[in-house]
XYZ file of C-alpha atoms in Angstrom:
613
model
C -3.959 -24.454 50.607
C -3.796 -25.629 54.227
C -2.611 -29.119 53.282
C 0.161 -27.603 51.156
C 1.326 -25.410 54.033
C 1.391 -28.377 56.411
C 3.237 -30.493 53.861
C 6.071 -27.992 53.562
C 6.960 -28.503 57.222
C 7.971 -32.118 56.538
C 10.863 -30.897 54.390
C 12.317 -28.515 56.966
C 15.586 -29.266 58.713
C 17.201 -27.090 61.359
C 19.758 -27.247 64.132
C 18.132 -28.105 67.461
C 20.097 -26.068 69.983
C 17.435 -25.030 72.447
C 18.272 -22.736 75.304
C 17.675 -24.199 78.760
C 16.848 -22.709 82.171
C 20.497 -23.187 83.134
C 21.833 -21.111 80.222
C 22.867 -17.488 80.768
C 21.163 -16.403 77.553
C 18.584 -17.292 74.936
C 18.240 -16.558 71.216
C 15.490 -14.181 70.099
C 14.238 -13.156 66.672
C 12.004 -10.262 65.655
C 10.594 -9.475 62.227
C 10.439 -6.127 60.455
C 7.622 -6.948 58.030
C 6.531 -5.006 54.969
C 2.784 -4.458 55.078
C 0.874 -6.431 52.433
C -2.856 -6.847 51.963
C -3.017 -10.499 50.863
C -3.556 -12.821 53.845
C -2.397 -15.966 52.019
C 0.847 -14.255 51.006
C 1.383 -13.024 54.554
C 0.764 -16.476 56.007
C 3.211 -18.090 53.597
C 5.834 -15.435 54.402
C 5.288 -15.867 58.137
C 5.874 -19.615 57.892
C 9.096 -19.086 55.936
C 10.298 -16.555 58.517
C 9.514 -18.962 61.372
C 11.617 -21.586 59.611
C 14.449 -19.084 59.091
C 14.367 -18.116 62.773
C 14.492 -21.760 63.859
C 17.370 -22.416 61.447
C 19.294 -19.682 63.311
C 18.540 -21.416 66.633
C 16.033 -18.829 67.838
C 13.986 -19.865 70.860
C 11.309 -17.251 70.170
C 10.236 -15.208 67.150
C 8.024 -12.107 67.339
C 5.921 -10.640 64.517
C 4.566 -7.065 64.198
C 1.128 -5.625 64.755
C -1.592 -6.100 62.114
C 0.584 -7.507 59.324
C -0.967 -10.973 59.090
C -4.757 -10.868 59.073
C -5.205 -7.255 57.908
C -9.013 -6.963 57.482
C -9.762 -10.610 58.322
C -10.760 -11.683 61.834
C -9.788 -14.726 63.892
C -11.503 -16.373 66.860
C -9.147 -17.074 69.787
C -11.273 -19.075 72.303
C -8.704 -19.285 75.082
C -11.391 -19.997 77.722
C -13.266 -22.414 75.481
C -11.961 -24.787 72.811
C -8.320 -23.988 73.509
C -8.606 -25.299 77.069
C -9.412 -28.790 75.827
C -7.627 -28.594 72.465
C -4.725 -26.163 72.965
C -2.852 -27.202 69.777
C -4.796 -26.001 66.717
C -2.530 -28.008 64.381
C -3.862 -31.236 65.939
C -7.516 -30.200 65.616
C -7.609 -28.192 62.372
C -11.353 -28.626 61.935
C -11.991 -26.552 65.090
C -9.966 -23.456 64.294
C -9.256 -20.730 61.793
C -6.653 -21.578 59.159
C -4.279 -18.924 60.515
C -4.151 -20.457 63.996
C -3.750 -23.934 62.514
C -0.896 -22.951 60.180
C 1.069 -20.942 62.764
C 0.536 -23.693 65.346
C 1.896 -26.247 62.877
C 4.910 -24.040 62.075
C 5.711 -23.500 65.765
C 5.324 -27.229 66.429
C 7.399 -28.385 63.461
C 10.202 -25.882 64.169
C 9.961 -26.209 67.974
C 9.977 -22.463 68.547
C 7.869 -19.980 70.518
C 5.909 -17.699 68.176
C 4.108 -14.422 68.929
C 1.692 -13.129 66.291
C -0.818 -10.284 66.232
C -4.309 -10.655 64.752
C -7.657 -8.957 64.591
C -9.736 -11.095 66.929
C -13.512 -11.423 66.805
C -15.651 -12.290 69.819
C -19.286 -13.089 69.021
C -21.288 -12.229 72.120
C -24.606 -12.860 70.369
C -24.077 -16.538 71.202
C -23.136 -18.119 74.559
C -19.437 -17.943 75.429
C -17.294 -20.038 77.750
C -16.993 -19.144 81.416
C -14.280 -16.539 81.873
C -15.015 -14.737 78.593
C -16.416 -11.282 79.325
C -19.478 -10.318 77.238
C -20.952 -7.036 78.533
C -23.293 -6.680 75.525
C -24.857 -9.012 72.993
C -22.857 -7.964 69.942
C -19.718 -8.796 67.986
C -16.483 -7.312 69.329
C -13.256 -6.803 67.397
C -9.956 -6.684 69.311
C -6.303 -6.058 68.479
C -4.799 -9.242 69.925
C -1.458 -10.964 70.478
C -1.470 -14.777 70.378
C 1.440 -16.805 71.787
C 2.333 -20.372 70.731
C 4.833 -22.619 72.521
C 7.216 -25.116 70.943
C 4.457 -27.740 70.773
C 2.204 -25.389 68.824
C -0.139 -24.855 71.787
C -1.723 -21.436 72.342
C -0.469 -20.413 75.791
C -1.521 -16.759 76.042
C -3.816 -14.153 74.521
C -3.437 -10.422 75.128
C -5.893 -7.767 73.934
C -4.597 -4.253 73.324
C -5.715 -1.869 76.074
C -4.814 1.502 74.525
C -6.044 1.779 70.947
C -4.528 4.362 68.587
C -7.692 5.328 66.746
C -8.753 1.885 65.449
C -12.371 2.978 65.583
C -13.829 -0.376 64.532
C -12.126 -2.157 67.430
C -12.802 -2.261 71.150
C -10.128 -1.856 73.843
C -9.618 -4.882 76.076
C -12.794 -5.271 78.119
C -10.665 -5.837 81.220
C -7.060 -4.569 81.554
C -5.496 -8.027 81.778
C -1.722 -8.166 81.461
C -0.035 -10.360 78.875
C 2.413 -12.766 80.552
C 3.747 -16.183 79.531
C 6.435 -18.569 80.731
C 8.916 -20.508 78.612
C 10.867 -23.747 78.932
C 14.172 -21.840 78.845
C 13.546 -20.142 82.174
C 12.337 -16.715 81.007
C 8.942 -15.188 81.757
C 7.829 -12.605 79.200
C 5.409 -9.725 79.415
C 3.891 -8.560 76.146
C 1.768 -5.723 74.827
C 1.000 -3.842 71.614
C 2.137 -0.546 70.063
C 0.402 2.468 71.722
C 0.319 0.518 75.012
C 3.983 1.542 75.335
C 2.910 5.073 76.253
C 0.823 4.101 79.287
C 1.219 3.031 82.890
C -1.028 0.042 82.187
C 0.402 -2.128 80.785
C 3.929 -0.853 79.929
C 5.028 0.068 83.461
C 2.754 -2.252 85.411
C 3.726 -5.483 83.647
C 7.388 -4.928 84.562
C 7.042 -3.516 88.086
C 4.117 -5.604 89.333
C 5.135 -8.903 87.753
C 8.917 -8.422 88.206
C 9.376 -9.027 84.494
C 12.817 -8.578 82.898
C 11.872 -9.518 79.311
C 9.178 -7.834 77.219
C 7.725 -8.662 73.789
C 6.401 -5.735 71.742
C 4.336 -5.969 68.539
C 3.899 -2.623 66.822
C 2.848 -0.606 63.806
C 4.394 2.624 65.078
C 3.850 6.037 63.499
C 7.097 7.849 64.208
C 6.955 11.360 65.609
C 9.726 13.947 65.875
C 11.503 14.894 68.004
C 11.007 12.377 70.852
C 8.972 9.398 69.666
C 10.448 7.812 66.573
C 10.235 4.018 66.742
C 13.747 2.773 67.529
C 14.411 5.893 69.608
C 11.644 5.102 72.123
C 12.181 1.320 71.971
C 15.798 1.713 73.059
C 14.883 4.366 75.642
C 12.224 2.122 77.237
C 14.620 -0.831 77.470
C 17.223 1.446 79.084
C 14.953 3.062 81.689
C 13.024 -0.092 82.592
C 16.249 -2.143 82.452
C 14.610 -4.952 80.498
C 15.307 -7.050 77.457
C 12.941 -5.680 74.823
C 11.950 -7.635 71.703
C 10.289 -5.163 69.317
C 8.823 -6.238 65.955
C 7.638 -3.400 63.722
C 5.383 -3.192 60.685
C 7.121 -1.615 57.708
C 5.353 1.026 55.614
C 7.657 4.085 55.332
C 5.117 5.997 53.248
C 2.905 6.406 56.329
C 5.764 6.547 58.833
C 5.773 2.932 60.054
C 9.203 1.344 60.458
C 11.572 0.252 63.190
C 12.409 -2.998 64.991
C 15.085 -4.227 67.345
C 16.275 -6.408 70.196
C 17.573 -4.418 73.170
C 19.180 -5.400 76.452
C 18.684 -2.874 79.223
C 21.397 -0.245 79.522
C 23.565 -2.051 76.957
C 21.303 -0.746 74.199
C 20.571 -2.352 70.851
C 21.823 -5.875 70.251
C 20.428 -5.328 66.761
C 18.052 -2.674 65.411
C 16.876 -1.198 62.112
C 14.878 1.844 61.030
C 14.414 1.329 57.280
C 13.501 4.274 55.096
C 12.372 1.970 52.309
C 10.041 -1.062 52.044
C 11.705 -3.885 53.949
C 11.073 -7.339 55.361
C 13.927 -8.545 57.540
C 14.539 -11.102 60.282
C 16.708 -9.843 63.162
C 18.329 -12.401 65.464
C 20.385 -11.865 68.623
C 21.653 -13.737 71.657
C 19.983 -12.113 74.668
C 21.499 -12.241 78.181
C 19.030 -13.317 80.850
C 20.311 -10.488 83.035
C 19.552 -7.313 81.030
C 22.657 -5.366 80.082
C 25.165 -8.131 80.816
C 26.133 -8.641 77.189
C 29.060 -10.877 76.275
C 30.463 -11.612 72.853
C 29.946 -9.742 69.618
C 26.697 -8.036 68.674
C 25.413 -6.655 65.378
C 24.189 -3.395 66.914
C 22.266 -0.744 64.964
C 21.965 -1.185 61.195
C 21.743 2.239 59.567
C 20.064 3.480 56.427
C 21.707 6.595 55.012
C 20.010 9.881 55.976
C 19.090 10.520 52.335
C 17.154 7.223 52.214
C 15.252 8.372 55.305
C 13.755 11.200 53.226
C 11.222 8.533 52.168
C 10.083 7.977 55.761
C 7.104 10.121 56.720
C 7.463 11.662 60.183
C 4.819 13.558 62.127
C 5.562 16.289 64.680
C 4.810 16.444 68.399
C 1.841 18.861 68.546
C 2.801 19.999 72.055
C 6.015 21.805 71.013
C 4.305 25.249 70.876
C 3.350 24.671 74.542
C 6.965 24.194 75.615
C 9.090 26.841 77.304
C 11.911 27.230 74.764
C 14.997 29.227 73.934
C 16.994 29.438 70.719
C 20.567 28.180 70.988
C 23.577 30.017 69.574
C 26.866 28.783 68.166
C 28.590 29.516 71.442
C 29.062 28.338 75.024
C 25.846 28.624 77.036
C 24.877 27.709 80.592
C 21.282 28.474 81.564
C 18.087 27.266 83.210
C 14.526 26.897 81.919
C 11.592 26.288 84.272
C 8.077 25.139 83.453
C 5.778 24.519 86.410
C 7.309 21.606 88.367
C 10.150 20.913 85.909
C 13.530 22.628 86.034
C 16.005 22.104 83.200
C 19.661 23.067 83.394
C 21.547 23.220 80.077
C 25.271 23.283 79.413
C 25.907 23.648 75.706
C 28.967 24.291 73.570
C 27.801 24.384 69.982
C 29.621 25.323 66.792
C 28.692 25.575 63.145
C 30.118 23.258 60.529
C 32.293 25.619 58.556
C 33.693 24.827 55.151
C 34.775 21.237 55.658
C 32.790 19.732 52.821
C 31.941 21.071 49.373
C 29.882 22.365 47.752
C 29.059 25.814 49.070
C 27.430 28.413 46.849
C 27.902 32.166 46.518
C 26.176 34.797 44.469
C 28.650 37.200 42.821
C 28.036 40.611 41.283
C 30.779 42.260 39.252
C 31.241 45.449 37.264
C 34.893 45.993 36.407
C 38.018 44.632 34.768
C 39.803 41.330 34.933
C 42.810 39.929 33.101
C 42.089 37.400 30.379
C 44.806 36.203 27.950
C 47.093 38.982 29.217
C 44.523 41.618 28.347
C 42.298 43.735 30.564
C 38.707 42.835 29.839
C 35.722 44.739 31.159
C 32.749 42.666 32.220
C 29.509 42.908 34.131
C 27.850 39.877 35.674
C 25.470 38.343 38.196
C 26.233 34.661 38.758
C 26.034 31.835 41.300
C 29.099 29.594 41.582
C 30.172 26.567 43.618
C 32.948 27.021 46.185
C 35.061 24.573 48.160
C 34.646 26.489 51.433
C 32.852 29.591 52.655
C 35.930 31.634 51.707
C 35.303 33.513 48.401
C 38.885 32.710 47.392
C 37.892 29.022 47.101
C 35.512 29.804 44.222
C 35.071 28.447 41.558
C 35.333 24.803 42.673
C 34.715 21.631 40.699
C 33.407 18.970 43.079
C 32.782 15.270 42.516
C 29.853 13.026 43.442
C 31.526 11.759 46.628
C 31.219 15.249 48.114
C 27.429 15.252 47.993
C 24.944 16.846 45.677
C 22.710 19.870 46.004
C 19.451 20.077 44.112
C 18.514 23.623 43.062
C 14.797 23.400 42.409
C 14.311 27.000 41.284
C 16.863 29.604 40.192
C 16.170 32.983 38.633
C 18.709 35.797 38.301
C 17.706 39.329 37.318
C 20.275 42.066 36.713
C 18.533 45.394 37.026
C 21.455 47.714 37.761
C 25.228 47.753 37.675
C 26.801 47.642 41.094
C 30.161 49.290 41.770
C 31.429 46.673 44.208
C 33.904 44.327 42.604
C 33.588 40.791 43.970
C 30.880 41.733 46.466
C 29.400 38.447 47.664
C 26.224 37.174 49.216
C 26.136 33.789 50.881
C 23.302 31.722 49.391
C 23.440 28.291 51.010
C 21.614 29.208 54.221
C 19.846 25.862 54.669
C 20.892 25.160 58.242
C 19.110 23.698 61.234
C 18.525 25.905 64.237
C 18.144 24.409 67.711
C 15.950 25.173 70.694
C 16.293 24.169 74.320
C 12.987 23.153 75.849
C 11.316 22.668 79.225
C 7.797 21.288 79.478
C 5.440 20.110 82.174
C 1.905 19.682 80.968
C -0.459 17.604 78.894
C 0.140 16.723 75.263
C -2.021 15.274 72.524
C -1.161 12.051 70.743
C -2.293 12.960 67.213
C -5.679 14.050 68.569
C -6.519 10.469 69.596
C -5.585 10.635 73.288
C -3.859 12.964 75.742
C -1.178 12.288 78.302
C 0.994 14.067 80.834
C 4.598 14.780 79.877
C 7.686 16.315 81.456
C 10.594 17.209 79.196
C 14.074 18.741 79.274
C 15.618 18.543 75.808
C 17.044 20.231 72.750
C 15.613 19.720 69.275
C 16.266 20.852 65.715
C 14.169 23.353 63.769
C 14.232 24.283 60.094
C 13.873 27.967 61.009
C 13.841 30.429 63.891
C 10.177 30.049 64.886
C 8.616 27.296 66.995
C 6.359 26.115 64.160
C 9.477 24.986 62.257
C 10.614 22.689 65.086
C 10.386 18.918 65.139
C 10.645 18.910 61.354
C 13.228 18.075 58.701
C 14.079 19.790 55.465
C 12.415 18.077 52.505
C 15.666 16.433 51.462
C 18.794 15.589 53.413
C 21.899 17.702 52.893
C 25.180 17.240 54.686
C 26.538 19.949 56.960
C 23.110 21.338 57.807
C 23.362 20.337 61.478
C 25.763 21.754 64.063
C 28.548 20.225 66.124
C 27.727 19.779 69.800
C 31.141 19.838 71.428
C 29.500 19.651 74.853
C 25.881 18.958 75.724
C 24.615 18.217 79.208
C 20.981 18.464 80.262
C 19.876 18.065 83.870
C 16.192 17.635 84.692
C 14.861 18.127 88.222
C 11.339 16.750 88.596
C 8.993 15.467 91.307
C 9.919 11.896 92.261
C 7.812 9.021 90.929
C 5.175 7.751 93.354
C 4.178 4.105 93.359
C 0.473 3.504 92.839
C -0.297 0.823 95.415
C -3.405 -0.404 93.584
C -1.653 -0.810 90.245
C 1.741 -1.618 91.797
C 3.351 0.701 89.256
C 5.065 4.114 89.256
C 2.999 7.181 88.338
C 5.755 8.620 86.112
C 8.711 7.435 84.064
C 11.685 9.185 82.431
C 13.621 8.128 79.353
C 16.946 9.093 77.715
C 16.039 10.174 74.196
C 18.240 11.056 71.255
C 17.884 11.059 67.491
C 20.367 11.483 64.676
C 19.894 12.298 61.002
C 19.654 8.544 60.323
C 16.440 8.607 62.463
C 18.188 6.355 64.965
C 19.197 7.033 68.574
C 22.773 7.407 69.687
C 24.436 4.216 70.856
C 24.307 3.843 74.627
C 28.079 4.243 74.900
C 27.807 7.685 73.269
C 25.901 9.240 76.177
C 25.550 9.000 79.953
C 22.166 8.917 81.677
C 22.072 9.095 85.465
C 19.347 9.341 88.104
C 19.777 10.721 91.626
C 17.116 11.040 94.336
C 17.795 14.329 96.111
C 15.658 15.943 98.809
C 12.116 16.080 97.407
C 13.077 15.740 93.753
C 14.584 13.276 91.340
C 17.403 14.558 89.163
C 18.094 13.024 85.747
C 21.275 13.927 83.903
C 21.806 13.276 80.187
C 25.149 14.198 78.607
C 27.203 13.484 75.529
C 30.415 11.564 76.107
C 32.095 13.115 73.049
C 31.500 15.786 70.427
C 28.616 14.835 68.159
C 27.118 16.189 64.978
C 24.078 15.042 62.967
C 21.758 15.417 66.006
C 18.055 16.158 65.690
C 17.143 15.700 69.379
C 18.692 14.958 72.779
C 17.412 15.040 76.343
C 15.145 13.629 79.029
C 11.563 12.791 78.060
C 9.072 11.672 80.679
C 5.482 10.577 81.093
C 3.249 11.693 83.967
C 0.316 9.277 83.972
C -1.786 11.077 86.594
C -2.826 13.784 84.105
C -3.733 11.434 81.246
C -7.050 12.350 79.666
C -6.889 16.048 80.562
C -7.049 18.827 77.961
C -3.752 19.567 76.189
C -1.688 22.480 77.486
C -2.277 25.678 75.473
C 0.475 27.107 73.260
C 2.596 29.987 74.510
C 4.398 32.815 72.757
C 7.947 32.169 71.571
C 10.060 35.231 70.882
C 12.924 35.104 68.396
C 15.845 36.214 70.541
C 18.597 38.568 69.450
C 21.291 36.011 68.798
C 24.083 38.590 68.726
C 23.954 38.970 72.504
C 24.199 36.513 75.356
C 20.864 36.284 77.182
C 21.002 36.056 80.944
C 20.173 32.655 82.426
C 16.426 32.333 82.834
C 14.919 30.967 86.032
C 11.478 32.474 85.572
C 8.577 30.012 85.723
C 6.322 29.902 82.706
C 2.978 31.695 82.539
C 0.381 29.922 84.591
C 2.903 28.755 87.176
C 3.309 31.883 89.262
C 1.318 30.872 92.327
C 3.118 30.305 95.587
C 3.195 26.513 95.262
C 4.938 26.652 91.913
C 7.342 29.354 93.100
C 8.267 27.219 96.080
C 8.727 24.197 93.834
C 10.976 26.158 91.484
C 13.141 27.400 94.348
C 13.397 23.887 95.744
C 14.369 22.504 92.374
C 17.031 25.169 91.862
C 18.547 24.367 95.258
C 18.511 20.665 94.408
C 20.246 21.278 91.089
C 22.896 23.357 92.830
C 23.565 20.623 95.383
C 23.799 17.979 92.690
C 26.221 19.980 90.572
C 28.424 20.579 93.621
C 28.904 16.830 94.133
């Protein structure tokens, strides 16, 4: 098989338009790759995708996490054989077939390639100097391998923060992944769950002064803050980096989402497929993040109904948040949780009668005119209506106006009412929304814990907190509300730089999610940061009225409390939504000591000063 793979390279032709150090941009490609179990099939597909990327003048192509080797393991002797023989394609007898084939593809197509493999290190036999072997056993790692245009292996990075992966070992030393290129860009790179942690996600940028990051992932999307493209775009924005994210595709288990992002300019191209997909994404990336010129593809959307196929988990910390139900009205209020103060300005309205069908249940006992005769009839019936006005019933709608699936319908008429045309509204499938403040420790699917600070709103399928961060089983239009105004201001302790790690101890991100399971475009919101007195103030606001929102706000990580027990749940009352609750500035339970009271007062003063500017 190997000889056949090498032979195919001789037939490849492509346009050689390499980027140079003098250019203002380079061309990047990332792959959204459908998970398959056959290694030979994966290898053949990878080689074809490398050729396709080179044909589109890409300087670098990035592949997702664990979509090549699957259960197979590869030796990556970067301190041993690769020092003397760095190009596996030129010494095929020394290396695994996967390294040889990818090396040959990178060399033939003159392109940088980043792949992810399961690496094996056999410490039962002597290893080269520089290779850490704390015990005499075999280690398995989740590893990125980087090839340059000559097919040489130039970097190896082992995942530091495993997401379960119980057969594998975290990197034995927290070495950062960094490599240089011949087009004048130095990249940092890491893998999937690493994105959530100070080391390496914050450290590689702040310590190494990196502006371009490669990200291989098999992400398991979580509502309401951590779906794949949502957090990819948010990271690129807050860190102000170019972010090349390649995602494994398996919607059945919640894995999907890839993109190329440029700082505060947002997505140059991104996808979040709700169905099995393999796709190459290519974009011209400015070397100064955010300074985009020319046309871009931008986000590529699947319809919300297709996203019903994408499994999404829920943030388990939501019951621990300080929350308040929102009303279809104008509201201006404050929520406080420990050292986080959240100020909300919301003008929210329901989506009334602008799209059919609506449904009403009718009961009738009386007369109506039929063929110029008075006819007595009695009935219990459900009918379609054009609007919520009973006068719009009965309405015949077409397929372009959407479809409603009635899974169960039973009508019993047990008595004759005396109320002609009395009606009962039946289509009460609507999202409710809660405002939230949180400062505490959350669980990541029971596999790790981490500190978080949040000021946000999110959708719920009902009035209670256990219905939040979830979708209805199938998408229906007009189930969300219209946010005519939405501004969230978060006042939090300022980040402190850890001098040993040379990285900040906290980070805050602008998060949003629509019914397409994609974030808003960067031009649809404003995200600002102000350092004020002893706090940092982050403001997130909509630039225009928006519907189809599932989440919006400021989501932050506090790394100092990583590893602590998750914050306990609190009680969430269902408020009387017919009255306007007074603005709340009361700290949450457990935060009533003098330090927290002082912090809350300080934060309130800071908010007031900021809003007066």
